[in-house]
Amino acid sequence: MQTSVRPAAATPGVRRAARGRSGQWAAWAFLAPVVLYLLVFYAYPLYRNVELSLRNYTVRSFVQGDAPFAGFGNYAKVFADATFGPALWHTVVFTLVSLAFQFTIGLALALFFSKSFRLSATLRALFLVPWLLPLIVSASTWSWMLNSDSGVVNAALGWLGIGPVNWLTSPDWALWSVIIANIWIGIPFNLVVLYSGLQAIPAAVYEAAALDGANGWQRFWRVTFPLLRPVSAITILLGLVYTLKVFDIIWIMTKGGPSGASTTFATWSYRLGFGNLVPSFGPGAAVGNLLIVMALVFGLVYIRVQRRQALT
Amino acid sequence: MRHLKTVLGLVLTAVMLFPVYWMINVSFTRDTAMRKSPPDLLPLDGTLDGYRDVLDQQLPYLGTSLVVGLGTVALTLLLAAPAAYSLAKLRPRGGGVLSFVLLIAQMIPGIIMAMGFYAIFLSTGVLNTVPGLIVADSTLAVPFAVLILTTFMSGIPEELLQAARVDGAGVVRTFVSIVLPVSRNSLITVSLFAFLWAWSDFIFASTLDQGGDHQPITLGIYHYIGNNNQEWNAIMATAVVASIPATVLLVIAQRYVAAGVTAGAVKD
């Protein structure tokens, strides 16, 4: 099973002495466009972003290019900002709670679908829908469903005798609202990857466990769960990297509000850079760079884990 | 027992897809019934007003999204296919490092790329243009495309390429007439994802094309939501129309989608 892309240049094979320098020329000629592309459209924007964070930019100095150097002033400003603490906390809560539910529900569904039944393939395909929809579609649908006065969620709660909840407009609930929507969007990814992980466990292992008299519960905890651990680790780490940078859902549903109650690093950075009439690009870029450091830490752990698994 | 599982599966799928159903339901609901409590569960007394609004107001947005999507696919394939061939079959020195860089590139949050692009686009005058948006959107797909295509192309039997070489085909010839046709399925997978991501992109559109003459459908919906009149049937009708590519993709290319996800698919 292939859960993730392995850098394939490491393909073992006989290195041929015959194809020497000219072979390398051809190889790099084919790579040249992508290398150039990475330099111009990845490395340079990232460099500009670092530069933005180290200078005092305004819209005018953007065009004229004479922004004064500010050193780490923007970072100091960001750390001292009253938004910093809550934004960090919201980012952590959003990421961890989303992941915990996405993974648990995804795993339960993967187990449910692991033995095929009538229509199972079709239903499993339908489960992909939330993941394929444009995020603005999902986010605006959830916004209307969670509307305080006319939303279907409050109508259902009212039917159960629970009073209306101000999902998107109350500071107590806004973060939970975007988490609920994000869990919904993330379940398919977990389901599909964990399902393929389950399919890779040989049936013979289960037969042996059944012969030894293991019941369903024991089979899960003693056989399935340990054998699924490598795939689980990869799913969670990848989920971590991608949940940290979630922006669209939060911005469209709550704009990080009300009064910052659902602001994460991603939406804070956007608000600083683009959300106000007078943009503060410097602090915005600084927050973005903090976010990138967080994402890269987990990204490198992910690559390490994956490499180790590829070796064993 | 078998039927029990099917029934349970149907119930679970219905719960999971309820928001999708609700989007469709609301798209047919009349303005007068929109604020009704409790809301109508079926659009029995429905209206097509929402879809009329889409036809009246959203067609230019949809057209732009189509152009941006196709442009992103073309750019992605043009860059990724040769690179993947090289990484998979030509053993470039330093290829491992490049693969590593691509893996990392996928993890960079979009907001950071957007801010960098904004600075560059503003000074080069590409801000608020369709080509600028295509370039930005392609960054969502290119690293993924190279890595996926490399994995697939590594599986092409060496004998096949050897045979071409014996017949006198050079590297380029082998690439064009052997490798590309053989990799058709993986090229389709990559194209589908590149199109879908460009079509769904909101962050680049809202930062790099906010003042553009040609804006994609994600911004069309966003402007709708921002308007005070809050015509939710029109918003949801647009959302339904904007979901068509995803639906088509799922129906036509379901097995490619699953392959793409399990091969380490990514989404912002």
Coordinates of C-alpha atoms in Angstrom, one line a residue:
Chain A
M1 CA 0.0 0.0 0.0
Q2 CA 1.1 3.5 -0.8
T3 CA 0.0 6.1 1.7
S4 CA 2.2 8.8 0.6
V5 CA 4.5 9.9 -2.0
R6 CA 8.0 8.6 -1.6
P7 CA 10.8 10.6 -3.2
A8 CA 11.4 8.3 -6.0
A9 CA 14.8 9.4 -7.1
A10 CA 16.1 6.8 -4.6
T11 CA 15.0 4.0 -6.9
P12 CA 17.5 1.3 -6.5
G13 CA 19.0 0.3 -9.8
V14 CA 22.1 -0.3 -11.6
R15 CA 23.9 2.9 -12.2
R16 CA 25.2 2.8 -15.6
A17 CA 28.7 4.1 -16.3
A18 CA 27.9 4.2 -20.0
R19 CA 25.3 6.9 -19.6
G20 CA 27.6 9.5 -18.0
R21 CA 27.6 13.2 -18.4
S22 CA 25.2 13.4 -21.3
G23 CA 22.6 11.4 -19.4
Q24 CA 22.9 13.9 -16.5
W25 CA 22.5 16.8 -19.0
A26 CA 19.3 15.3 -20.3
A27 CA 18.0 14.5 -16.9
W28 CA 18.5 18.1 -15.7
A29 CA 17.1 19.5 -18.9
F30 CA 13.9 17.8 -18.1
L31 CA 14.0 19.0 -14.5
A32 CA 15.0 22.6 -15.4
P33 CA 11.5 24.0 -15.8
V34 CA 10.4 22.8 -12.4
V35 CA 13.5 24.0 -10.7
L36 CA 13.1 27.4 -12.3
Y37 CA 9.5 27.4 -11.3
L38 CA 10.3 26.5 -7.7
L39 CA 12.8 29.3 -7.5
V40 CA 10.6 31.9 -9.0
F41 CA 7.2 30.9 -7.6
Y42 CA 8.1 29.3 -4.3
A43 CA 11.5 30.5 -3.1
Y44 CA 11.1 34.1 -4.2
P45 CA 7.6 34.6 -2.6
L46 CA 8.9 33.1 0.6
Y47 CA 11.9 35.4 0.5
R48 CA 9.6 38.4 -0.1
N49 CA 7.5 37.2 2.8
V50 CA 10.5 37.2 5.1
E51 CA 11.5 40.6 3.8
L52 CA 8.0 41.9 4.4
S53 CA 8.2 40.8 8.0
L54 CA 11.5 42.6 8.5
R55 CA 10.4 45.9 7.1
N56 CA 7.8 48.6 7.8
Y57 CA 5.7 48.3 4.7
T58 CA 2.8 50.5 3.7
V59 CA 0.9 50.4 0.5
R60 CA 3.0 53.3 -0.8
S61 CA 6.4 51.8 0.1
F62 CA 5.1 48.6 -1.5
V63 CA 5.2 50.3 -4.9
Q64 CA 8.2 52.5 -4.3
G65 CA 10.2 49.9 -2.5
D66 CA 11.7 52.1 0.1
A67 CA 10.3 50.6 3.3
P68 CA 12.5 51.2 6.3
F69 CA 14.2 48.2 7.8
A70 CA 12.5 47.2 11.1
G71 CA 14.5 44.2 12.2
F72 CA 12.5 42.0 14.4
G73 CA 10.2 44.9 15.3
N74 CA 7.2 43.3 13.6
Y75 CA 7.8 40.1 15.5
A76 CA 8.0 41.9 18.8
K77 CA 4.8 43.7 17.9
V78 CA 3.0 40.4 17.1
F79 CA 4.2 38.8 20.3
A80 CA 3.1 41.7 22.4
D81 CA -0.3 41.9 20.6
A82 CA -3.3 41.0 22.7
T83 CA -4.4 38.7 19.9
F84 CA -1.3 36.5 20.1
G85 CA -2.3 34.4 23.1
P86 CA -5.9 33.7 22.1
A87 CA -4.9 33.1 18.5
L88 CA -2.3 30.5 19.5
W89 CA -4.7 28.8 21.8
H90 CA -7.4 28.8 19.1
T91 CA -5.0 27.3 16.6
V92 CA -4.0 24.6 19.0
V93 CA -7.6 23.8 20.0
F94 CA -8.9 23.9 16.4
T95 CA -6.1 21.6 15.2
L96 CA -6.2 19.0 18.0
V97 CA -10.0 18.8 18.4
S98 CA -10.5 18.6 14.6
L99 CA -7.9 15.9 14.3
A100 CA -9.1 13.8 17.2
F101 CA -12.6 13.6 15.8
Q102 CA -11.7 13.3 12.2
F103 CA -9.4 10.4 13.0
T104 CA -11.7 8.6 15.3
I105 CA -14.7 8.9 13.1
G106 CA -12.6 8.1 10.0
L107 CA -11.3 5.0 11.6
A108 CA -14.7 3.8 12.8
L109 CA -16.0 4.3 9.3
A110 CA -13.0 2.6 7.7
L111 CA -13.6 -0.4 10.0
F112 CA -17.3 -0.4 9.1
F113 CA -16.5 -0.4 5.4
S114 CA -13.5 -2.8 5.6
K115 CA -15.7 -5.9 4.9
S116 CA -17.6 -5.2 1.7
F117 CA -21.3 -5.4 1.6
R118 CA -24.0 -4.5 -0.8
L119 CA -23.5 -1.0 -2.1
S120 CA -20.4 -0.5 0.1
A121 CA -18.2 0.7 -2.7
T122 CA -20.8 3.3 -3.8
L123 CA -21.4 4.5 -0.3
R124 CA -17.7 4.8 0.3
A125 CA -17.4 6.9 -2.8
L126 CA -20.2 9.2 -1.7
F127 CA -18.3 9.8 1.6
L128 CA -15.7 11.6 -0.5
V129 CA -18.1 14.4 -1.5
P130 CA -17.4 16.7 1.5
W131 CA -13.7 16.5 0.7
L132 CA -14.1 17.3 -3.0
L133 CA -16.5 20.3 -2.6
P134 CA -14.9 23.7 -2.8
L135 CA -14.4 25.0 0.7
I136 CA -16.4 28.1 0.1
V137 CA -19.4 25.8 -0.8
S138 CA -19.1 23.8 2.4
A139 CA -18.4 26.8 4.6
S140 CA -21.4 28.8 3.3
T141 CA -23.7 25.8 3.6
W142 CA -22.6 25.3 7.2
S143 CA -23.0 29.1 7.8
W144 CA -26.7 28.9 6.8
M145 CA -27.3 25.6 8.6
L146 CA -25.9 27.1 11.8
N147 CA -27.8 30.4 11.5
S148 CA -29.2 31.4 14.8
D149 CA -32.8 32.2 13.7
S150 CA -33.4 30.2 10.6
G151 CA -30.8 27.4 10.7
V152 CA -31.8 23.8 10.4
V153 CA -29.4 22.8 13.3
N154 CA -31.2 25.1 15.8
A155 CA -34.5 23.9 14.4
A156 CA -33.5 20.3 15.2
L157 CA -32.2 21.3 18.6
G158 CA -35.5 23.1 19.3
W159 CA -37.4 20.0 18.4
L160 CA -35.3 18.2 21.1
G161 CA -36.2 20.9 23.5
I162 CA -32.8 22.6 23.5
G163 CA -32.8 26.3 23.3
P164 CA -31.3 28.1 20.3
V165 CA -27.6 28.3 20.2
N166 CA -25.9 31.4 18.7
W167 CA -23.4 29.3 16.8
L168 CA -21.6 31.9 14.8
T169 CA -22.4 35.0 16.7
S170 CA -21.6 34.1 20.2
P171 CA -17.9 34.1 21.3
D172 CA -18.5 30.9 23.3
W173 CA -19.6 28.9 20.2
A174 CA -17.9 30.4 17.2
L175 CA -14.7 28.3 17.5
W176 CA -16.8 25.1 18.0
S177 CA -18.8 25.9 14.9
V178 CA -15.8 26.1 12.6
I179 CA -14.4 23.0 14.3
I180 CA -17.6 21.1 13.5
A181 CA -17.5 22.2 9.9
N182 CA -13.8 21.3 9.6
I183 CA -14.3 17.8 11.1
W184 CA -17.0 17.2 8.5
I185 CA -14.6 18.2 5.7
G186 CA -11.7 16.1 7.1
I187 CA -13.5 12.8 7.7
P188 CA -13.2 11.6 4.1
F189 CA -9.4 11.9 3.9
N190 CA -9.0 9.9 7.1
L191 CA -11.6 7.3 6.0
V192 CA -9.9 6.7 2.6
V193 CA -6.3 6.5 3.9
L194 CA -7.2 4.3 6.9
Y195 CA -9.4 2.1 4.7
S196 CA -6.5 1.4 2.4
G197 CA -4.4 0.8 5.4
L198 CA -6.9 -1.8 6.7
Q199 CA -7.0 -3.5 3.3
A200 CA -3.2 -4.0 3.5
I201 CA -3.5 -6.1 6.6
P202 CA -3.5 -9.7 5.5
A203 CA -6.6 -11.7 6.2
A204 CA -4.5 -14.6 7.5
V205 CA -3.6 -12.5 10.6
Y206 CA -7.3 -12.2 11.5
E207 CA -7.9 -15.9 10.8
A208 CA -5.0 -16.8 13.2
A209 CA -6.5 -14.5 15.8
A210 CA -9.9 -16.0 15.4
L211 CA -8.5 -19.5 15.8
D212 CA -6.9 -18.4 19.0
G213 CA -10.3 -17.4 20.2
A214 CA -10.0 -13.6 20.1
N215 CA -13.3 -11.8 20.0
G216 CA -14.1 -8.7 17.9
W217 CA -12.9 -6.2 20.5
Q218 CA -9.7 -8.1 21.2
R219 CA -9.1 -8.5 17.4
F220 CA -9.3 -4.7 17.1
W221 CA -7.1 -3.7 20.0
R222 CA -4.5 -6.6 19.7
V223 CA -4.3 -7.0 15.9
T224 CA -5.8 -4.2 13.8
F225 CA -4.7 -1.2 15.9
P226 CA -1.0 -2.2 16.3
L227 CA -0.8 -3.1 12.6
L228 CA -2.5 0.1 11.6
R229 CA -0.1 2.2 13.7
P230 CA 2.2 3.2 10.9
V231 CA -0.6 4.4 8.6
S232 CA -2.3 6.1 11.6
A233 CA 0.9 8.0 12.4
I234 CA 1.2 9.2 8.8
T235 CA -2.5 10.2 8.6
I236 CA -2.3 12.2 11.8
L237 CA 0.9 14.0 11.0
L238 CA -0.3 14.9 7.5
G239 CA -3.6 16.0 9.0
L240 CA -1.7 18.2 11.5
V241 CA 0.2 20.0 8.8
Y242 CA -2.9 20.6 6.8
T243 CA -5.2 21.6 9.7
L244 CA -2.7 24.1 11.0
K245 CA -3.1 26.2 7.8
V246 CA -6.9 26.0 7.5
F247 CA -8.0 29.4 6.5
D248 CA -11.0 29.4 4.1
I249 CA -13.5 27.7 6.4
I250 CA -12.9 30.0 9.4
W251 CA -12.7 33.2 7.3
I252 CA -15.9 32.5 5.4
M253 CA -17.9 31.3 8.4
T254 CA -16.9 33.8 11.1
K255 CA -14.0 36.0 9.7
G256 CA -12.2 34.9 12.9
G257 CA -14.9 36.6 15.1
P258 CA -16.9 37.6 16.9
S259 CA -14.3 39.8 18.6
G260 CA -11.5 37.3 17.7
A261 CA -13.2 34.3 19.3
S262 CA -12.3 32.0 16.4
T263 CA -9.1 33.7 15.2
T264 CA -6.3 31.4 14.4
F265 CA -2.8 32.2 13.2
A266 CA -3.9 31.7 9.6
T267 CA -6.9 34.1 9.8
W268 CA -5.0 36.6 11.9
S269 CA -2.3 36.8 9.3
Y270 CA -4.8 37.3 6.6
R271 CA -6.7 40.0 8.6
L272 CA -3.4 41.9 9.2
G273 CA -2.4 41.7 5.6
F274 CA -5.7 42.0 3.7
G275 CA -8.6 42.3 6.0
N276 CA -8.3 46.0 7.0
L277 CA -8.5 49.1 5.0
V278 CA -5.0 50.0 6.1
P279 CA -3.0 46.8 5.7
S280 CA -0.2 46.0 8.0
F281 CA 1.8 43.7 5.8
G282 CA 4.8 43.5 8.2
P283 CA 3.0 42.0 11.2
G284 CA 0.9 39.9 8.8
A285 CA 4.0 38.4 7.2
A286 CA 5.5 37.9 10.7
V287 CA 2.5 35.9 11.9
G288 CA 2.6 33.9 8.6
N289 CA 6.2 33.0 9.2
L290 CA 5.4 31.8 12.7
L291 CA 2.8 29.6 11.1
I292 CA 5.2 28.2 8.6
V293 CA 7.6 27.3 11.3
M294 CA 4.9 25.4 13.1
A295 CA 3.9 23.6 9.9
L296 CA 7.4 22.7 9.0
V297 CA 8.2 21.2 12.4
F298 CA 5.4 18.7 12.0
G299 CA 6.2 18.3 8.3
L300 CA 9.7 17.2 9.1
V301 CA 8.5 14.8 11.7
Y302 CA 6.1 13.4 9.1
I303 CA 8.9 12.9 6.6
R304 CA 11.1 11.3 9.2
V305 CA 8.4 8.8 10.2
Q306 CA 7.6 8.1 6.7
R307 CA 11.2 7.5 5.7
R308 CA 11.7 5.1 8.7
Q309 CA 8.6 3.2 7.6
A310 CA 9.8 3.0 4.0
L311 CA 13.0 1.4 5.3
T312 CA 11.4 -1.3 7.5
Chain B
M1 CA -26.9 -9.4 8.6
R2 CA -25.6 -8.3 5.2
H3 CA -28.7 -6.2 4.7
L4 CA -28.4 -4.7 8.1
K5 CA -25.0 -3.4 7.2
T6 CA -26.3 -1.9 4.0
V7 CA -29.1 -0.2 5.9
L8 CA -26.7 1.2 8.4
G9 CA -24.4 2.3 5.6
L10 CA -27.2 4.1 4.0
V11 CA -28.1 5.9 7.2
L12 CA -24.5 6.9 7.8
T13 CA -24.1 8.2 4.3
A14 CA -27.4 10.1 4.6
V15 CA -26.2 11.8 7.8
M16 CA -22.8 12.6 6.3
L17 CA -24.3 14.1 3.1
F18 CA -27.1 16.0 4.9
P19 CA -25.3 19.3 4.5
V20 CA -25.1 18.7 0.7
Y21 CA -28.8 17.9 0.6
W22 CA -29.5 21.0 2.6
M23 CA -27.6 23.1 0.2
I24 CA -29.7 21.8 -2.7
N25 CA -32.9 22.2 -0.6
V26 CA -32.2 25.8 0.2
S27 CA -31.3 26.5 -3.4
F28 CA -34.9 25.8 -4.3
T29 CA -36.5 27.5 -1.3
R30 CA -38.6 30.7 -1.9
D31 CA -37.4 33.9 -0.3
T32 CA -40.6 34.1 1.7
A33 CA -40.1 30.6 3.2
M34 CA -36.4 31.2 3.9
R35 CA -36.9 32.5 7.4
K36 CA -39.6 30.1 8.3
S37 CA -39.2 28.2 11.6
P38 CA -39.0 25.2 11.4
P39 CA -37.6 25.2 7.9
D40 CA -39.2 23.1 5.2
L41 CA -37.4 19.8 4.8
L42 CA -38.4 19.4 1.2
P43 CA -38.6 22.1 -1.4
L44 CA -42.2 21.1 -2.3
D45 CA -43.3 24.7 -3.1
G46 CA -39.9 25.4 -4.6
T47 CA -38.6 28.0 -7.0
L48 CA -36.0 28.3 -9.6
D49 CA -35.3 32.0 -8.8
G50 CA -32.0 31.1 -7.2
Y51 CA -30.8 29.4 -10.4
R52 CA -32.2 32.3 -12.5
D53 CA -30.0 34.6 -10.5
V54 CA -27.0 32.3 -11.2
L55 CA -27.7 32.6 -14.9
D56 CA -28.1 36.3 -14.7
Q57 CA -25.2 37.2 -12.5
Q58 CA -22.7 34.3 -12.1
L59 CA -21.9 33.2 -15.7
P60 CA -18.8 35.4 -16.1
Y61 CA -17.5 34.1 -12.7
L62 CA -18.0 30.5 -13.9
G63 CA -16.3 31.3 -17.2
T64 CA -13.3 32.8 -15.4
S65 CA -13.0 29.7 -13.1
L66 CA -13.1 27.4 -16.2
V67 CA -10.3 29.4 -17.8
V68 CA -8.3 29.5 -14.6
G69 CA -8.8 25.7 -14.0
L70 CA -7.8 24.7 -17.5
G71 CA -4.8 27.1 -17.5
T72 CA -3.7 25.6 -14.2
V73 CA -4.0 22.1 -15.6
A74 CA -2.0 23.0 -18.7
L75 CA 0.8 24.7 -16.7
T76 CA 0.9 21.9 -14.2
L77 CA 1.2 19.1 -16.8
L78 CA 3.8 21.1 -18.8
L79 CA 6.0 21.5 -15.7
A80 CA 5.4 18.2 -13.9
A81 CA 5.4 15.5 -16.6
P82 CA 9.0 16.1 -17.8
A83 CA 10.3 16.6 -14.3
A84 CA 8.6 13.3 -13.1
Y85 CA 10.1 11.4 -16.1
S86 CA 13.5 12.7 -15.2
L87 CA 13.1 11.8 -11.5
A88 CA 11.7 8.4 -12.2
K89 CA 13.9 7.2 -15.0
L90 CA 16.9 9.4 -15.8
R91 CA 18.4 9.4 -12.3
P92 CA 19.5 13.0 -12.0
R93 CA 22.2 13.7 -9.4
G94 CA 20.5 15.6 -6.6
G95 CA 17.1 14.3 -7.5
G96 CA 16.5 13.2 -4.0
V97 CA 17.0 16.7 -2.7
L98 CA 14.5 18.0 -5.2
S99 CA 11.9 15.5 -4.2
F100 CA 12.4 16.5 -0.6
V101 CA 12.0 20.2 -1.5
L102 CA 8.8 19.4 -3.3
L103 CA 7.5 17.5 -0.3
I104 CA 8.2 20.5 1.9
A105 CA 6.7 22.9 -0.6
Q106 CA 3.4 21.2 -0.3
M107 CA 3.2 22.1 3.3
I108 CA 3.6 25.8 3.1
P109 CA 0.4 27.5 4.2
G110 CA -1.4 29.2 1.4
I111 CA -1.7 32.5 3.2
I112 CA 2.1 32.9 3.3
M113 CA 2.4 32.2 -0.5
A114 CA -0.5 34.7 -1.0
M115 CA 1.3 37.4 0.8
G116 CA 4.6 36.8 -1.1
F117 CA 2.7 36.7 -4.4
Y118 CA 0.9 39.9 -3.5
A119 CA 4.2 41.7 -3.0
I120 CA 5.6 40.4 -6.3
F121 CA 2.4 40.8 -8.4
L122 CA 1.9 44.4 -7.2
S123 CA 5.3 45.4 -8.4
T124 CA 5.2 43.5 -11.7
G125 CA 1.6 44.6 -12.5
V126 CA 0.2 41.0 -12.6
L127 CA -2.1 41.7 -9.7
N128 CA -5.8 41.2 -10.6
T129 CA -5.1 39.3 -13.8
V130 CA -6.1 35.8 -14.9
P131 CA -2.6 34.7 -15.8
G132 CA -1.4 35.8 -12.3
L133 CA -4.1 33.8 -10.7
I134 CA -3.2 30.7 -12.9
V135 CA 0.4 30.9 -11.8
A136 CA -0.6 31.2 -8.1
D137 CA -3.1 28.4 -8.3
S138 CA -0.6 26.1 -10.0
T139 CA 1.5 26.2 -6.9
L140 CA -1.3 24.2 -5.3
A141 CA -0.8 21.4 -7.8
V142 CA 2.7 21.3 -9.1
P143 CA 4.6 19.6 -6.2
F144 CA 1.8 17.1 -5.8
A145 CA 1.8 16.4 -9.6
V146 CA 5.5 15.8 -9.8
L147 CA 5.5 13.5 -6.8
I148 CA 2.5 11.5 -7.9
L149 CA 3.7 11.2 -11.5
T150 CA 7.2 10.2 -10.4
T151 CA 5.7 7.3 -8.4
F152 CA 3.6 6.2 -11.3
M153 CA 6.4 6.5 -13.9
S154 CA 8.8 4.6 -11.7
G155 CA 6.5 1.7 -12.3
I156 CA 7.0 1.7 -16.1
P157 CA 9.0 -1.4 -17.0
E158 CA 12.6 -0.6 -17.8
E159 CA 12.4 -3.0 -20.8
L160 CA 9.9 -0.8 -22.5
L161 CA 12.3 2.1 -22.5
Q162 CA 15.2 -0.1 -23.4
A163 CA 13.3 -1.4 -26.4
A164 CA 12.7 2.2 -27.5
R165 CA 16.3 3.0 -27.1
V166 CA 17.4 0.0 -29.2
D167 CA 15.0 1.3 -31.9
G168 CA 17.1 4.5 -31.9
A169 CA 14.7 6.7 -29.9
G170 CA 16.4 9.5 -27.9
V171 CA 15.4 10.7 -24.5
V172 CA 12.9 13.1 -25.8
R173 CA 11.4 10.7 -28.3
T174 CA 11.0 8.0 -25.6
F175 CA 9.3 10.5 -23.3
V176 CA 6.8 11.7 -25.9
S177 CA 5.9 8.5 -27.6
I178 CA 6.3 5.9 -24.8
V179 CA 6.3 7.4 -21.3
L180 CA 3.4 9.9 -21.9
P181 CA 1.0 7.5 -23.5
V182 CA 1.7 4.8 -20.9
S183 CA 1.1 7.3 -18.1
R184 CA -2.2 8.4 -19.4
N185 CA -4.2 7.4 -16.2
S186 CA -1.9 9.2 -13.8
L187 CA -1.9 12.2 -16.1
I188 CA -5.7 12.2 -15.9
T189 CA -5.6 11.9 -12.1
V190 CA -3.2 14.9 -11.8
S191 CA -5.2 17.0 -14.2
L192 CA -8.4 16.3 -12.3
F193 CA -6.9 17.4 -9.0
A194 CA -5.2 20.4 -10.5
F195 CA -8.5 21.5 -12.0
L196 CA -10.5 20.9 -8.9
W197 CA -8.0 22.8 -6.7
A198 CA -7.8 25.8 -9.0
W199 CA -11.6 25.8 -9.3
S200 CA -12.0 25.7 -5.5
D201 CA -9.3 28.1 -4.6
F202 CA -10.4 31.0 -2.5
I203 CA -7.3 32.3 -0.8
F204 CA -5.4 33.3 -3.9
A205 CA -8.5 34.6 -5.6
S206 CA -9.4 36.8 -2.6
T207 CA -5.9 38.2 -2.2
L208 CA -4.6 38.4 -5.8
D209 CA -7.7 39.0 -7.8
Q210 CA -9.9 41.0 -5.4
G211 CA -10.1 44.0 -7.7
G212 CA -9.9 42.1 -11.0
D213 CA -12.2 42.4 -13.9
H214 CA -12.4 38.7 -14.3
Q215 CA -13.0 36.9 -11.0
P216 CA -13.6 33.2 -10.3
I217 CA -16.7 31.7 -8.9
T218 CA -15.4 31.4 -5.4
L219 CA -15.3 35.2 -5.2
G220 CA -18.8 35.2 -6.9
I221 CA -20.1 33.3 -3.9
Y222 CA -18.1 35.3 -1.4
H223 CA -19.6 38.6 -2.8
Y224 CA -23.0 37.1 -2.5
I225 CA -22.5 36.2 1.1
G226 CA -21.1 39.7 1.8
N227 CA -24.2 41.4 0.4
N228 CA -26.6 42.6 2.9
N229 CA -29.7 41.3 1.2
Q230 CA -28.7 37.7 1.9
E231 CA -30.5 35.9 -0.8
W232 CA -29.7 32.4 0.4
N233 CA -31.4 30.6 -2.4
A234 CA -29.2 32.4 -4.9
I235 CA -26.1 31.8 -2.8
M236 CA -26.9 28.1 -2.4
A237 CA -27.8 27.8 -6.1
T238 CA -24.4 29.2 -7.0
A239 CA -22.8 26.8 -4.5
V240 CA -24.6 23.9 -6.2
V241 CA -23.4 25.0 -9.6
A242 CA -19.9 25.4 -8.2
S243 CA -20.0 21.8 -7.0
I244 CA -20.6 20.4 -10.4
P245 CA -16.9 19.8 -11.2
A246 CA -16.4 17.9 -8.0
T247 CA -19.5 15.8 -8.8
V248 CA -18.4 15.1 -12.3
L249 CA -15.0 14.1 -11.1
L250 CA -16.5 11.7 -8.6
V251 CA -18.8 10.1 -11.1
I252 CA -16.4 9.8 -14.0
A253 CA -13.2 9.3 -12.3
Q254 CA -13.9 7.7 -9.0
R255 CA -11.1 5.2 -9.1
Y256 CA -8.6 7.9 -10.1
V257 CA -9.8 10.0 -7.1
A258 CA -9.3 7.2 -4.6
A259 CA -5.9 6.5 -6.2
G260 CA -5.0 10.2 -5.8
V261 CA -6.1 10.3 -2.2
T262 CA -4.2 7.2 -1.1
A263 CA -1.1 8.3 -3.0
G264 CA -0.8 11.1 -0.4
A265 CA -3.3 13.6 -1.7
V266 CA -3.4 16.9 -0.1
K267 CA -5.8 19.7 0.3
D268 CA -5.6 23.0 1.9

